[in-house]
mmCIF file of C-alpha atoms in Angstrom:
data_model
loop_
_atom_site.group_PDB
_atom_site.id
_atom_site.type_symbol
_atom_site.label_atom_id
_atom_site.label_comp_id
_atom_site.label_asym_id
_atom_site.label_seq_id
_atom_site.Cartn_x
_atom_site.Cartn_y
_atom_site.Cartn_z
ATOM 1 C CA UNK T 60 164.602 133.765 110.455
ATOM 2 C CA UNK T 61 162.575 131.927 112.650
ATOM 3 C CA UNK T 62 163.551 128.518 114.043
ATOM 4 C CA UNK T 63 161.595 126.352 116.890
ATOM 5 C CA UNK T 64 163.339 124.021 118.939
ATOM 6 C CA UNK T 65 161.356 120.931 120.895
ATOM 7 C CA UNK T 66 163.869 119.725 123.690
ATOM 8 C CA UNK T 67 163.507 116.019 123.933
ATOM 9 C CA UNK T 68 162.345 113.897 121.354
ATOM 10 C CA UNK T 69 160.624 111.370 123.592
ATOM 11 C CA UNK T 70 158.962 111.744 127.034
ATOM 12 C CA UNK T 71 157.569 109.109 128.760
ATOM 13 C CA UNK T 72 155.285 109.224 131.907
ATOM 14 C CA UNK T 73 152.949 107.295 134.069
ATOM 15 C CA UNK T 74 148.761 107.745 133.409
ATOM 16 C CA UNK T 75 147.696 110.369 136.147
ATOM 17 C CA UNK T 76 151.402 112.093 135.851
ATOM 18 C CA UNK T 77 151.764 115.941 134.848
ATOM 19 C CA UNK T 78 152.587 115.924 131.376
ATOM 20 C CA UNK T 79 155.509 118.611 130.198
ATOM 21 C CA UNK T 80 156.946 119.071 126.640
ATOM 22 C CA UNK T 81 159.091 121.731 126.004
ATOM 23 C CA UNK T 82 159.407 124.290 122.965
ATOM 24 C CA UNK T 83 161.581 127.136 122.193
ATOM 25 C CA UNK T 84 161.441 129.817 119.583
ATOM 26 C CA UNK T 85 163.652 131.807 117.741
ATOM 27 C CA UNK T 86 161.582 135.186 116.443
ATOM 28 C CA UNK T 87 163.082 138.366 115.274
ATOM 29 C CA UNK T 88 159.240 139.628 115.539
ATOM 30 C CA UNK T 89 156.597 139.047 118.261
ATOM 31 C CA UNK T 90 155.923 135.209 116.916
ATOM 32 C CA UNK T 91 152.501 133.362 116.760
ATOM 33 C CA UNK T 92 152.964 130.259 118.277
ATOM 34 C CA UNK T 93 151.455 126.852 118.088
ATOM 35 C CA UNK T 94 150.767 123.386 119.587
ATOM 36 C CA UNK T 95 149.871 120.370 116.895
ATOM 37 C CA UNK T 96 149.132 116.902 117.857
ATOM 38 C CA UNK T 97 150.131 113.683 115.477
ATOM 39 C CA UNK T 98 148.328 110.353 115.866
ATOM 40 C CA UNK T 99 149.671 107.421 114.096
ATOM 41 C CA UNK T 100 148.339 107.703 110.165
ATOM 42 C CA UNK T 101 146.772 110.738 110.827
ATOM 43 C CA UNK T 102 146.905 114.495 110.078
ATOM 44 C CA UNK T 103 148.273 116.938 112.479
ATOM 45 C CA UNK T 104 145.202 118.723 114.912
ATOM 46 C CA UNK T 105 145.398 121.643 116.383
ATOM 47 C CA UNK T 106 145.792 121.751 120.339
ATOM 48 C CA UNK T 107 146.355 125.532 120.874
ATOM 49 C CA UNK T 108 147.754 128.423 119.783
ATOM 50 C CA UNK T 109 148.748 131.974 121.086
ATOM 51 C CA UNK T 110 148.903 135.163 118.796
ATOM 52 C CA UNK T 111 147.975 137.761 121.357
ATOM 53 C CA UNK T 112 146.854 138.302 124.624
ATOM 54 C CA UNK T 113 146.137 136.227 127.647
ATOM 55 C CA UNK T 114 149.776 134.252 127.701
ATOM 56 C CA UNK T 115 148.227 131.209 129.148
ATOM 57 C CA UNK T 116 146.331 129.723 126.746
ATOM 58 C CA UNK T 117 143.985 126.762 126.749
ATOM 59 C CA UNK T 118 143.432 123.889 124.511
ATOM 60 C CA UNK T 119 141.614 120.771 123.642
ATOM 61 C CA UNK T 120 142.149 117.770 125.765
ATOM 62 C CA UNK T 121 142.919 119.391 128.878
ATOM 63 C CA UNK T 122 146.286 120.947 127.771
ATOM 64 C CA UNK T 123 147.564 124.174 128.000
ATOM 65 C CA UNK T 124 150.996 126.506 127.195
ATOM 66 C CA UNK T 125 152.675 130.042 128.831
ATOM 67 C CA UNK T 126 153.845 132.129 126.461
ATOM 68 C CA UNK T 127 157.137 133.192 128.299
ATOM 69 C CA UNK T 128 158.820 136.205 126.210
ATOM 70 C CA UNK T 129 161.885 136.509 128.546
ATOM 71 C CA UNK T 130 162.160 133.062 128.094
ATOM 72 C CA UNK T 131 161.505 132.783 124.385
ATOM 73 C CA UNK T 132 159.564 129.603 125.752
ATOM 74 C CA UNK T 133 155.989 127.782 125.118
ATOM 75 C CA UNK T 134 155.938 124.467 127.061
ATOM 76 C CA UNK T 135 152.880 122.549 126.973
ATOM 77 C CA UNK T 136 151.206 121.136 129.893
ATOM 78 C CA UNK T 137 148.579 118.704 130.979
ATOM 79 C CA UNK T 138 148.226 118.094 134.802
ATOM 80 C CA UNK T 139 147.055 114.356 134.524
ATOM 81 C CA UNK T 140 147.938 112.327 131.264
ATOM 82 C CA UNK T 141 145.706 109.623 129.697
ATOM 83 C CA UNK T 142 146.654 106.808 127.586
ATOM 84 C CA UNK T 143 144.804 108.448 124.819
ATOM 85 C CA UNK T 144 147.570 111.301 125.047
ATOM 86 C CA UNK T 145 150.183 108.825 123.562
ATOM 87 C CA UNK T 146 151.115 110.584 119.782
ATOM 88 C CA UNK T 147 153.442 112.858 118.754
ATOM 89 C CA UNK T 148 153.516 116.759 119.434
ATOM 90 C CA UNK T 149 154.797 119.923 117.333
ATOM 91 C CA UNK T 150 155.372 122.600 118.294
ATOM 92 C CA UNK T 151 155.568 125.964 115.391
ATOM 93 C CA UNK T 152 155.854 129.503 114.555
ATOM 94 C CA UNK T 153 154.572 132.075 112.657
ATOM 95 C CA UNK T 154 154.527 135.857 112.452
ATOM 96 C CA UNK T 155 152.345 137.107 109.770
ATOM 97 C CA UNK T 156 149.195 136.294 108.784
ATOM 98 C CA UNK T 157 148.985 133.473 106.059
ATOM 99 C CA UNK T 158 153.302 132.348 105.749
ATOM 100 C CA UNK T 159 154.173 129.354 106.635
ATOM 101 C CA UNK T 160 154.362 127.536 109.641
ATOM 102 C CA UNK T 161 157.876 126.708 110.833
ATOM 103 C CA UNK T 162 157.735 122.982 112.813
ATOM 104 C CA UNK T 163 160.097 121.440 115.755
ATOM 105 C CA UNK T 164 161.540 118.361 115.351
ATOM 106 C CA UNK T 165 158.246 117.014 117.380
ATOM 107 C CA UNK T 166 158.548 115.053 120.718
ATOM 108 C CA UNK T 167 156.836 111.608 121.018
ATOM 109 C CA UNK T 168 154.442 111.257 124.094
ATOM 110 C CA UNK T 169 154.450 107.427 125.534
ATOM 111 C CA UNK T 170 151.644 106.990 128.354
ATOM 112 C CA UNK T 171 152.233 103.722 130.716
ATOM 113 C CA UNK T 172 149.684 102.635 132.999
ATOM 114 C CA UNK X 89 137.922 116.306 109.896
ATOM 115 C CA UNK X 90 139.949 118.665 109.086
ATOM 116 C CA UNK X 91 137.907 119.622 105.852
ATOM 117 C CA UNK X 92 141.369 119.686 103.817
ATOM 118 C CA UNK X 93 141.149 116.336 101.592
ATOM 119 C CA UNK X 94 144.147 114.753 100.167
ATOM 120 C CA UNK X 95 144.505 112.165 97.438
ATOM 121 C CA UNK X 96 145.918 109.275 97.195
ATOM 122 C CA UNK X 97 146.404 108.121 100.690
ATOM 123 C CA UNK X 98 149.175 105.976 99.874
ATOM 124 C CA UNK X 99 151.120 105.990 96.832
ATOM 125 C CA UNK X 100 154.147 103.431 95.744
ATOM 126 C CA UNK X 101 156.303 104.187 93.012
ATOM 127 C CA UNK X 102 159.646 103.285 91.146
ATOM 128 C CA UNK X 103 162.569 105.454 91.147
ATOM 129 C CA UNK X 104 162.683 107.597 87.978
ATOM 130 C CA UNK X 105 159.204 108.394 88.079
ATOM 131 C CA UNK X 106 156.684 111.096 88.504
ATOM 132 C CA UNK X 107 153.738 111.785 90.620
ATOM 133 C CA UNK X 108 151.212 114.138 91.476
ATOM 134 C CA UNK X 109 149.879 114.402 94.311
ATOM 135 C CA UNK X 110 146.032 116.509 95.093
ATOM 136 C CA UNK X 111 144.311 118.694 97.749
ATOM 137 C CA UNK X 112 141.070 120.595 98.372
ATOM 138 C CA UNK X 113 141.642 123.079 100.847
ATOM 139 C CA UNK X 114 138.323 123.850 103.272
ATOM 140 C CA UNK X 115 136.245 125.353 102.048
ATOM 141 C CA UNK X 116 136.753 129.492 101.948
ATOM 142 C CA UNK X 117 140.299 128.558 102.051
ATOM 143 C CA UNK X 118 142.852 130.769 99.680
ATOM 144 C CA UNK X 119 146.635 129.482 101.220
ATOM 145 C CA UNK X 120 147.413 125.993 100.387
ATOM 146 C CA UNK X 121 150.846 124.649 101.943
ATOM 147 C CA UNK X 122 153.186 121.657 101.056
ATOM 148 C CA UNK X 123 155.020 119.913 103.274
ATOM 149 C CA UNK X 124 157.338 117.163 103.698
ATOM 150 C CA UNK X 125 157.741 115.162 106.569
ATOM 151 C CA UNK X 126 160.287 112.500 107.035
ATOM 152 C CA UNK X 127 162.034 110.452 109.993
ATOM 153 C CA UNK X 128 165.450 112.462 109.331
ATOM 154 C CA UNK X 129 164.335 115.952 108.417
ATOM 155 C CA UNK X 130 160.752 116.273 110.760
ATOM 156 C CA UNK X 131 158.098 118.353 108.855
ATOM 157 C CA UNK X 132 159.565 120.443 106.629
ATOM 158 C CA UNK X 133 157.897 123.844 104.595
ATOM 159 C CA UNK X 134 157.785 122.962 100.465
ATOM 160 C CA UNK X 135 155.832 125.516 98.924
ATOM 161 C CA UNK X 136 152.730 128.004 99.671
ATOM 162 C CA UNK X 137 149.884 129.182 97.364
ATOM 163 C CA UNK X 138 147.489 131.741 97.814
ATOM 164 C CA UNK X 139 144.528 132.223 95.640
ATOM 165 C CA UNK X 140 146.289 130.264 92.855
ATOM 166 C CA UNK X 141 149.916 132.342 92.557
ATOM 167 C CA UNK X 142 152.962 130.986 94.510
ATOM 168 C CA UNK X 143 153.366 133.251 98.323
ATOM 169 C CA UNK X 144 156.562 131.684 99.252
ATOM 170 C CA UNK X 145 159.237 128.710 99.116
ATOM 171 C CA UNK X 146 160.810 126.874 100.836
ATOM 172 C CA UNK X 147 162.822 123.434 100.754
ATOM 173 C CA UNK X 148 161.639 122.560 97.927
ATOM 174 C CA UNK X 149 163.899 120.580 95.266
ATOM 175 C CA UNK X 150 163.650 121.537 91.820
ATOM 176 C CA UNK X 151 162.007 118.395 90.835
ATOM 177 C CA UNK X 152 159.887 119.128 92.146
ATOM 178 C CA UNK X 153 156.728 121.614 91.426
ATOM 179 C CA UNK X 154 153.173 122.598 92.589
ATOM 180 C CA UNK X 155 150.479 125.078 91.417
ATOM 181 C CA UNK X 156 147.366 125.851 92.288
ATOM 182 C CA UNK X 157 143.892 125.891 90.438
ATOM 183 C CA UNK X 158 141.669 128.580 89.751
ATOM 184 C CA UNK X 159 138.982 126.301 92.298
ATOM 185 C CA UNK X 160 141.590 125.991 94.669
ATOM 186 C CA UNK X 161 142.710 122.548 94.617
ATOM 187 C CA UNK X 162 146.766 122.010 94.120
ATOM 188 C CA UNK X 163 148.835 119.867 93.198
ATOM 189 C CA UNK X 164 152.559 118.950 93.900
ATOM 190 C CA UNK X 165 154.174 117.001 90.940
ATOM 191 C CA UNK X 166 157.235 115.046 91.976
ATOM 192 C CA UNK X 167 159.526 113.907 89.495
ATOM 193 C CA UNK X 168 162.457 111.925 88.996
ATOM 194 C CA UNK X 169 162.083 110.646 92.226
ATOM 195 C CA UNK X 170 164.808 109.210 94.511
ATOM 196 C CA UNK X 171 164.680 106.675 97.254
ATOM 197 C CA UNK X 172 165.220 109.947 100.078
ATOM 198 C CA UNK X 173 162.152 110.741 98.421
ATOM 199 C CA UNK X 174 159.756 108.755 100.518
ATOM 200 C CA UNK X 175 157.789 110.581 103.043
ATOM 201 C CA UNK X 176 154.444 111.390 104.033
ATOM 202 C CA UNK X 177 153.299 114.709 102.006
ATOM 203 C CA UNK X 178 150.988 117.016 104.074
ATOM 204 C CA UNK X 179 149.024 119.750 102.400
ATOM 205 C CA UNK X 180 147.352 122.353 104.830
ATOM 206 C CA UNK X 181 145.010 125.086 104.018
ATOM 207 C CA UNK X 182 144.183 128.520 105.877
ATOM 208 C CA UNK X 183 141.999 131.779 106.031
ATOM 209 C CA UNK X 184 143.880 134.942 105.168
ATOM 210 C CA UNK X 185 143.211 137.164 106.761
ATOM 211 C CA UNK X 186 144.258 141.142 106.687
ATOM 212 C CA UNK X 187 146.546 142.198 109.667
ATOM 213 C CA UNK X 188 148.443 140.455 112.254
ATOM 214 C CA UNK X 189 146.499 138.021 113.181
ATOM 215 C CA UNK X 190 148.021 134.504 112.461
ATOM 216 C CA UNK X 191 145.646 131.812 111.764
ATOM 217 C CA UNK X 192 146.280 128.424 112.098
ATOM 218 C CA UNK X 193 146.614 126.081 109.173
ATOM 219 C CA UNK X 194 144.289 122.908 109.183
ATOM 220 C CA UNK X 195 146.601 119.747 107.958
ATOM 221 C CA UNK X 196 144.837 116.748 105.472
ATOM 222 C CA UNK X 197 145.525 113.428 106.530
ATOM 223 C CA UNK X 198 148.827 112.957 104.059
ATOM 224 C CA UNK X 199 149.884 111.331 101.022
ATOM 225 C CA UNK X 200 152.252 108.450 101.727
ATOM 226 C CA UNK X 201 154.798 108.069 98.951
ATOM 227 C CA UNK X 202 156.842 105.193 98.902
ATOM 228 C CA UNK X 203 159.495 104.895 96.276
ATOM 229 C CA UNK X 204 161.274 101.574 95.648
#
């Protein structure tokens, strides 16, 4: 079974501060793995995702994840945050083509200026 | 836009009742997914269709129910609902494809459902 776990479920930082939220995944097979971002009354958007490859991968929005296998690990990154960054981030796994994504509990961004 | 429309947007309802809630995946789109997404439990898996039979299951009470049309809109029906009931209902559509190669799943904006 698969299982994704987002440690911390609120981060808070200063506008122009590196932005870090953390993710790790349970896989029994080489997992798919994905960033999602939630703004208030909205749908969930894709940021990024990694399936194979290059194991840094780049998103929208300036943010980016490492696919770490000895870590089991896909933190997400952004080197300067913006008060637009404030929502709520997911992260998820997959391993086949077309089954379900399998969500983290989500960790709410804040953004102070 | 996402391209994965959901309808209603907001739904309130007494206890006892049922409801059914739409989507149109994008379009080109055979897997439609349900899910459920509350304060307590985060977003949880309901259901998965592909090209109108059921793929897979998961959390999914037996109340409730979804299916998909031979267009490829679905529907989740919800029935005797229960307070724990309200959430925000999320239907996401994706491409599949042959092989290991995992697409991502575009998200509609959510039904609300409120049940008083």
């Amino acid at each position: 079974a698969q299982s994704v776990t987002q440690l911390g479920s609120h981060v808070s930082v200063s506008e122009g501060a590196l932005v870090l939220l953390r993710c790790n995944y349970s896989s029994s097979v080489p997992p798919y793995l994905f960033w999602y971002v939630q703004y208030p009354n909205q749908g969930l958007q894709l940021l990024l995702k990694y399936t194979t490859g290059a194991t840094l991968v780049k998103g929208i929005n300036g943010f980016e994840a490492e696919f770490k296998k000895s870590e089991t690990s896909f933190h997400l990154t952004k080197p300067s945050a913006h008060m637009s960054d404030a929502a709520e981030y997911f992260c998820a796994v997959n391993s086949w083509a077309g089954t379900a994504l399998i969500f983290g509990k989500g960790t709410t961004l804040s953004v102070s200026s | 836009d996402s391209g994965v429309t959901q309808t209603p947007k907001h739904l309130i309802t007494a206890t006892g009742q049922r409801v059914t809630l739409r989507c149109s995946p994008r379009s080109g789109d055979l897997s439609v997914y349900w899910y459920q997404q509350s304060l307590d439990q985060g977003l949880q898996f309901l259901i998965q269709y592909y090209n109108g039979e059921e793929r897979a299951k998961g959390n999914i009470l037996e109340r409730f129910s979804a299916q998909q049309f031979p267009d490829l809109h679905s529907e989740l029906n919800l029935s005797s609902l229960e307070l724990g009931d309200s959430a925000l209902y999320f239907c996401a559509s994706s491409v599949e494809l042959t092989g290991r190669v995992g697409p991502e799943a575009f998200f509609g904006q959510g039904t609300r459902l409120t049940v008083v």
